[in-house]
Amino acid sequence: MDTSAFVTSLATSFAIFIVLLFLYSWLSRTSSNFVIYYPLRISRGLGPPEDVKSRSPWAWLREAWQASEKEIIDLAGLDAAVYINFLDAVLQILGYSAFFCVPVLVPLAVTSDNYSTAVRAPTDPAFGGFDKLSMGNIAKKNKSRIWAFLIAAYWLSIVTYIVLWQKYKHIINVRDQVLSANARPEQFTVLVQNLPPPTNGTRSEQVDAFFRKLHPDAYEKCLVVTKLHKSSKLWTKLDSLKRKLKHAEAVFGQSKTKDKPEGIRPQHKTGFLGLVGAKVDTIDNSKEKIKDLSVKLQAEQKRTIAEEQEASAFAIFNNRAVAAEVSQSAIATIASKWRTSQAPEPEEIVWGNLSMPYLPQLFRKFGIYFLVFLIIIFYMIPISFVSALTSLDNLEKLVPFIKSIVKIKVLNTVLQAYLPQLALIIFLALLPSLLMFLSKLEGIVSHSHLVRATAGKYFYFNVVNVFLGVTISGTVFNALKKITKQPGQIVSLLDASLPPQASFFITYIALLYVFFVGYGLELSRLVPLIIFHIKKRFLCKTEEEIRDAWAPGPFNYHTHVPADMLIVTIAACYAVLAPMVLPFAIMYFALGWIIVRNQALKVYIPKYDSGGRMWPHMQARILAALVISQITMLGYFSVKKFVFSFLLFPLPIATLIFAYVCNKLFYTAFRVTPISLVSTDLKDMPSVASLVEAYTPTCLTPEDKFEDAEKFEDARSTATSRTSSGITSPA
Amino acid sequence: MDTSAFVTSLATSFAIFIVLLFLYSWLSRTSSNFVIYYPLRISRGLGPPEDVKSRSPWAWLREAWQASEKEIIDLAGLDAAVYINFLDAVLQILGYSAFFCVPVLVPLAVTSDNYSTAVRAPTDPAFGGFDKLSMGNIAKKNKSRIWAFLIAAYWLSIVTYIVLWQKYKHIINVRDQVLSANARPEQFTVLVQNLPPPTNGTRSEQVDAFFRKLHPDAYEKCLVVTKLHKSSKLWTKLDSLKRKLKHAEAVFGQSKTKDKPEGIRPQHKTGFLGLVGAKVDTIDNSKEKIKDLSVKLQAEQKRTIAEEQEASAFAIFNNRAVAAEVSQSAIATIASKWRTSQAPEPEEIVWGNLSMPYLPQLFRKFGIYFLVFLIIIFYMIPISFVSALTSLDNLEKLVPFIKSIVKIKVLNTVLQAYLPQLALIIFLALLPSLLMFLSKLEGIVSHSHLVRATAGKYFYFNVVNVFLGVTISGTVFNALKKITKQPGQIVSLLDASLPPQASFFITYIALLYVFFVGYGLELSRLVPLIIFHIKKRFLCKTEEEIRDAWAPGPFNYHTHVPADMLIVTIAACYAVLAPMVLPFAIMYFALGWIIVRNQALKVYIPKYDSGGRMWPHMQARILAALVISQITMLGYFSVKKFVFSFLLFPLPIATLIFAYVCNKLFYTAFRVTPISLVSTDLKDMPSVASLVEAYTPTCLTPEDKFEDAEKFEDARSTATSRTSSGITSPA
């Protein structure tokens, strides 16, 4: 692709973005679309903005810009605020870097003439335009100009340290205020895992005996975790029957027209998928089945509480400070027993992982790390295998009827060309879910931790594959080159990995291909809008079903953050070597910043709030990107045979020390709850009953509480994990 | 040195050992020597064994052999018991390894003929005798025999894992019993460091306010740490004056003979070193000065308590479990403030380090690690510099009067030859003290931790310099080779580093040179015995002075453990490649085991007890030695072009995983006090007053308590650090 093609592509995506922007301002004024554009405000009882019908097309921009951090935290929670702070930090780092690099380094490069005079010409002359703006155009003999780039390397590092240091302190402050002011149920609850078999008495007696002796005043009671497969199965069945009944009743109600005031009672067949079997009246049949199942569920609940107790429990205290102390203390001599930690927020508990035995879990973790390592390093192998398997010749043998399709010549050509790429694209699309699944197998007990673990793995996948490109030559690269026609990360991955001597600017394209269009789609929410309207028209009958159709999930941090981090890594690596990367990266993050603020304030409904525990991981990864960039620079300066390259040596070491110091000073407050935060007096303490209710899984809630609990659950769009295992309060 | 010289050297040191053994049995029967051979028993009020005059020369052997672990713990403390357990573990590992390696591998090697047929003959034919017993004698084509060595590598690793696993569990058990049964002052006391400046009120009010709110029932009071330079100086002066007075009184008393019943009053000159100035009566002069100083000290004590308070304090609780919880909890959000930890035992506090600001301390630590790294890598450079400086020519210029000495020809030759070596020997002798000094600068707050830190640094010095020898060829090696005439570690360091293709057996010599003689000297205590008798005869006049003359210190773990660890490293590295190293190493540790038991039961008087916290470090270092050995084997098997060498790859990884798992499971119980240990009820609780007294430094103890405190102090041979800073109890 030459420079003109680059400009064309940029202009095209910008045009699409503008169209989507106008679509957004127009669509978001229609009241039938409010649930798509303001779902968070609606679910919080605020409704769309007051001037929604008459507002200027840019009102959303002003609102997103002006919203204070407090508003964001109140509406969207600390997690969203921290994500915005992350974008903010990146913007600051890149902005301050550009402040030095662009006006100083670019003129130095453009007035040099290495490429026109040196033996080694740029590999692809088409990129000459951008190439002249990079360090590659500085001749080796031009020492004084190289010094400016070395100073820039220091500038970039120091700017990063200062920004991250201030952000860390700021986020800790914000977190402190939120945590100390609000009494959250997890602050009163300690998760005790890996209890040894009780020597005498029941599990709950065992836990009670220990904590009551230790904290007679502060300890209230414990909830032993139970296996819930059976109750959860029954509960899900009952729940879907209830939904079916409501749906049928709604259909019956709508069928009562003026002409036919008695209506048509909906019927269905009882057999496989409702296709075969005897026809029955849906309403009567459902009511009958619900009555049956309720009885069964009650019996199962009793049985579970009595017989399915596992080796972990939630200990409930009436004092936040004592709970925090207990959650940080080693109890047994062998650390695999009586492990305590602060309980996760009730909504984000991964019930199935609460009672894993310690050592097997540890080994499982090693196994999964090893597997992820293999996936990161050798991910091409299974894909090649699958593409070989799905090559047309093999498919013909496996699925004979495909032969008739293959005979069509055009189709044949297309399939031959795209089948292998398809395998790769499917793999990359499934990767986050695969990593999430693997993280879950590790035995992590909270969803927010799962998200962090997945984001970490995905980040390593990105980074290793960026740098694999540098070391692995020819074959793999060529195999993948074909896919560059597909916009997507894989392009940026491989293009960024071209050695710095070649043109860096292919990376820009990677940056630009997607983000204008991507952000436009994110803002205009065209896809959810269309799906919602189709569902509403053809499928939804009850209020509940309509709500389910529009309710958006929370932010997908586990895909958003690694994607952003890849851009950060590329920008940091080339900020000094080819400073023109900076304006594009800044544009990417500036747009991201404003759109994420808008979506946080109006759209996404968080299921839980981890209290911004993503931040230390984001900070660590920005520093990892910085270390990679510093090592790259060290290498490239050496390529330039610059004798003072050794002056770059202290930089990676300084980054490691900075990371260590930040970790030592600040990370503890994210890992555990500092006592001073929770030793302040509270105005309204939650009652023990409310804590017990919070930590009782839905499928063990007594029938009479079902209806309320259900409504509540729906409002936060039920976490699927909530029904796979659970806890029981001993009578 | 050829084989016969090796045997001669071995026989000589064995003969010396036997002589020393007999000397020991003979000398230890004389009652004037009891204080040298049974000081621990005497200071514990037990006296020498009952049959001491009539016992067989081997009675000590039986006693050391039969003593139960409980006896050792009761007499010598947990630290000594753990050191013995360490020797025990090493013995077991080497013993089980030898059980396979010696009878299987040695015959396989001896019946091979690589050295007689292969092109590459052993570098030094003199070692042929031992060389034939090593893996070097297996020909490359002899795959089936190499398999046996590979199995041995697995055997060695698995044996190590099993022994270390059991030992760790055993030591944790023993530690549990000791810690939970005995109420020790440090269990009730929490050290709070890096307090922020109090917003209103005094330091002690600040600490009181926080803990009283958190634990109104369990918290008693706090002792703020103060700067004590001045009081400590006065106290030391006063103390030495009191000793001087007692000495003078004793001299005066002894001078009252029958002929001269009035005696001679001792006198001294008041000027520099007692050499110049007016002559005064020592007794009167001292009494006067003591009166003066007492008044000054009291004033200084008051001033210190009021004005010299620092940013740390000891918080005293009446409940061990609560104190343990508080000591494990993060209190402030920024981890550099309100840092809590279990207080060190009063006797082992490094007062001067209690109040270091956090970040400066962290950077200081980095600086010291870097310095130690430089010392380990480049330790030859300053030594060469010093030896160059102390070469005769330079010395002549610097110290002119040396010229006359140099003129004597024999002396000149000797000095020319030995001056550089002398510099190295002095450096190696001073190294432990240097490392201890550097560790103290790190800001470590307890002596036992200092010992561990020093032992760690010393271990790395040993290991790196063993393996430097492998990589750095010729020059450095040759420079050092001259010193091999000096028995000492440097021999073993360099000889062990010869590449495995050469003869490994030089290492044996290193093992054997020293240990027979060394252990003989250790047991017979000839040097302390002679010093004691000289001091007693010519210097000591008071009871106190005589006690000081015989009182032995505690075990010097910071030199003993790394020295042992070097042998472990060598033995582990060559156990498979040259199994004949094993019998010698086993002999070394067997002898060490029995002699250390004897010394622990009868001689060394521990100053404090860290509760065996040395163990995790010992275990980690045994595993480090194992990893080094596994990597060496991997390399050597590859040299043999054995295609299944890759089967050795899992071993180092397994060792790392084993270390990680042990750390996860067991280390917590050493790092902090598990709550379950200290939540048992105690029969006799120490009073708060006794705790306050324990954590008040001697130089702040009121005058009237001095005499008792002093006696007590003497009995445990005053720790010098005890008087450099201290704490004060607010009135």
PDB file of C-alpha atoms in Angstrom, chain B residues 176-259:
ATOM      1  CA  ASP B 176       4.485 -24.983  66.539  1.00  0.00           C
ATOM      2  CA  GLN B 177       4.875 -26.762  69.850  1.00  0.00           C
ATOM      3  CA  VAL B 178       7.553 -24.412  71.100  1.00  0.00           C
ATOM      4  CA  LEU B 179       5.733 -21.249  70.010  1.00  0.00           C
ATOM      5  CA  SER B 180       2.285 -22.182  71.245  1.00  0.00           C
ATOM      6  CA  ALA B 181       3.401 -23.477  74.641  1.00  0.00           C
ATOM      7  CA  ASN B 182       5.724 -20.661  75.690  1.00  0.00           C
ATOM      8  CA  ALA B 183       4.408 -17.134  76.080  1.00  0.00           C
ATOM      9  CA  ARG B 184       7.261 -15.051  74.727  1.00  0.00           C
ATOM     10  CA  PRO B 185       7.272 -11.251  75.041  1.00  0.00           C
ATOM     11  CA  GLU B 186       7.470 -10.733  71.267  1.00  0.00           C
ATOM     12  CA  GLN B 187       4.171 -12.566  70.839  1.00  0.00           C
ATOM     13  CA  PHE B 188       2.388  -9.820  72.740  1.00  0.00           C
ATOM     14  CA  THR B 189       4.164  -6.952  71.065  1.00  0.00           C
ATOM     15  CA  VAL B 190       3.694  -5.367  67.667  1.00  0.00           C
ATOM     16  CA  LEU B 191       6.354  -3.174  66.144  1.00  0.00           C
ATOM     17  CA  VAL B 192       4.751  -0.194  64.377  1.00  0.00           C
ATOM     18  CA  GLN B 193       7.138   1.590  62.047  1.00  0.00           C
ATOM     19  CA  ASN B 194       7.006   4.701  59.882  1.00  0.00           C
ATOM     20  CA  LEU B 195       4.291   6.496  61.781  1.00  0.00           C
ATOM     21  CA  PRO B 196       3.221   9.701  60.035  1.00  0.00           C
ATOM     22  CA  PRO B 197       3.687  12.922  62.046  1.00  0.00           C
ATOM     23  CA  PRO B 198       0.849  13.115  64.629  1.00  0.00           C
ATOM     24  CA  THR B 199      -1.810  15.653  63.610  1.00  0.00           C
ATOM     25  CA  ASN B 200      -2.549  16.573  67.204  1.00  0.00           C
ATOM     26  CA  GLY B 201      -1.208  15.321  70.506  1.00  0.00           C
ATOM     27  CA  THR B 202       1.867  13.222  71.116  1.00  0.00           C
ATOM     28  CA  ARG B 203       3.135  10.142  69.332  1.00  0.00           C
ATOM     29  CA  SER B 204       1.911   7.819  72.041  1.00  0.00           C
ATOM     30  CA  GLU B 205      -1.544   9.415  71.946  1.00  0.00           C
ATOM     31  CA  GLN B 206      -1.577   8.863  68.192  1.00  0.00           C
ATOM     32  CA  VAL B 207      -0.791   5.160  68.538  1.00  0.00           C
ATOM     33  CA  ASP B 208      -3.052   4.716  71.569  1.00  0.00           C
ATOM     34  CA  ALA B 209      -5.990   6.361  69.808  1.00  0.00           C
ATOM     35  CA  PHE B 210      -5.824   4.008  66.841  1.00  0.00           C
ATOM     36  CA  PHE B 211      -5.318   0.713  68.636  1.00  0.00           C
ATOM     37  CA  ARG B 212      -7.632   1.482  71.535  1.00  0.00           C
ATOM     38  CA  LYS B 213     -10.472   2.097  69.092  1.00  0.00           C
ATOM     39  CA  LEU B 214      -9.642  -1.066  67.167  1.00  0.00           C
ATOM     40  CA  HIS B 215      -9.061  -3.400  70.131  1.00  0.00           C
ATOM     41  CA  PRO B 216     -10.330  -1.716  73.300  1.00  0.00           C
ATOM     42  CA  ASP B 217      -9.967  -4.905  75.357  1.00  0.00           C
ATOM     43  CA  ALA B 218      -6.709  -6.305  74.046  1.00  0.00           C
ATOM     44  CA  TYR B 219      -4.581  -3.187  73.632  1.00  0.00           C
ATOM     45  CA  GLU B 220      -2.550  -2.139  76.657  1.00  0.00           C
ATOM     46  CA  LYS B 221      -0.048   0.597  75.885  1.00  0.00           C
ATOM     47  CA  CYS B 222       2.698   1.683  73.568  1.00  0.00           C
ATOM     48  CA  LEU B 223       6.397   2.422  73.935  1.00  0.00           C
ATOM     49  CA  VAL B 224       7.661   5.062  71.547  1.00  0.00           C
ATOM     50  CA  VAL B 225      11.162   4.425  70.197  1.00  0.00           C
ATOM     51  CA  THR B 226      13.650   7.209  70.868  1.00  0.00           C
ATOM     52  CA  LYS B 227      17.076   8.213  69.644  1.00  0.00           C
ATOM     53  CA  LEU B 228      19.517   7.029  72.272  1.00  0.00           C
ATOM     54  CA  HIS B 229      22.983   8.035  71.163  1.00  0.00           C
ATOM     55  CA  LYS B 230      23.565  10.290  74.140  1.00  0.00           C
ATOM     56  CA  SER B 231      22.039   8.162  76.888  1.00  0.00           C
ATOM     57  CA  SER B 232      23.719   5.085  75.493  1.00  0.00           C
ATOM     58  CA  LYS B 233      27.106   6.836  75.509  1.00  0.00           C
ATOM     59  CA  LEU B 234      26.632   7.891  79.137  1.00  0.00           C
ATOM     60  CA  TRP B 235      25.395   4.444  80.101  1.00  0.00           C
ATOM     61  CA  THR B 236      28.411   2.733  78.523  1.00  0.00           C
ATOM     62  CA  LYS B 237      30.756   5.137  80.272  1.00  0.00           C
ATOM     63  CA  LEU B 238      29.038   4.536  83.610  1.00  0.00           C
ATOM     64  CA  ASP B 239      29.148   0.805  83.080  1.00  0.00           C
ATOM     65  CA  SER B 240      32.851   0.744  82.320  1.00  0.00           C
ATOM     66  CA  LEU B 241      33.526   2.955  85.339  1.00  0.00           C
ATOM     67  CA  LYS B 242      31.656   0.514  87.548  1.00  0.00           C
ATOM     68  CA  ARG B 243      33.704  -2.330  86.147  1.00  0.00           C
ATOM     69  CA  LYS B 244      36.865  -0.326  86.732  1.00  0.00           C
ATOM     70  CA  LEU B 245      35.830   0.322  90.331  1.00  0.00           C
ATOM     71  CA  LYS B 246      35.145  -3.352  90.947  1.00  0.00           C
ATOM     72  CA  HIS B 247      38.466  -4.279  89.380  1.00  0.00           C
ATOM     73  CA  ALA B 248      40.296  -1.751  91.533  1.00  0.00           C
ATOM     74  CA  GLU B 249      38.532  -2.999  94.662  1.00  0.00           C
ATOM     75  CA  ALA B 250      39.483  -6.565  93.826  1.00  0.00           C
ATOM     76  CA  VAL B 251      43.111  -5.555  93.253  1.00  0.00           C
ATOM     77  CA  PHE B 252      43.062  -3.702  96.535  1.00  0.00           C
ATOM     78  CA  GLY B 253      41.534  -6.704  98.312  1.00  0.00           C
ATOM     79  CA  GLN B 254      44.125  -9.096  96.882  1.00  0.00           C
ATOM     80  CA  SER B 255      46.963  -6.781  97.902  1.00  0.00           C
ATOM     81  CA  LYS B 256      45.972  -7.191 101.564  1.00  0.00           C
ATOM     82  CA  THR B 257      48.388  -9.982 102.386  1.00  0.00           C
ATOM     83  CA  LYS B 258      49.381 -11.114 105.892  1.00  0.00           C
ATOM     84  CA  ASP B 259      52.500  -9.018 105.662  1.00  0.00           C
TER      85      ASP B 259
END
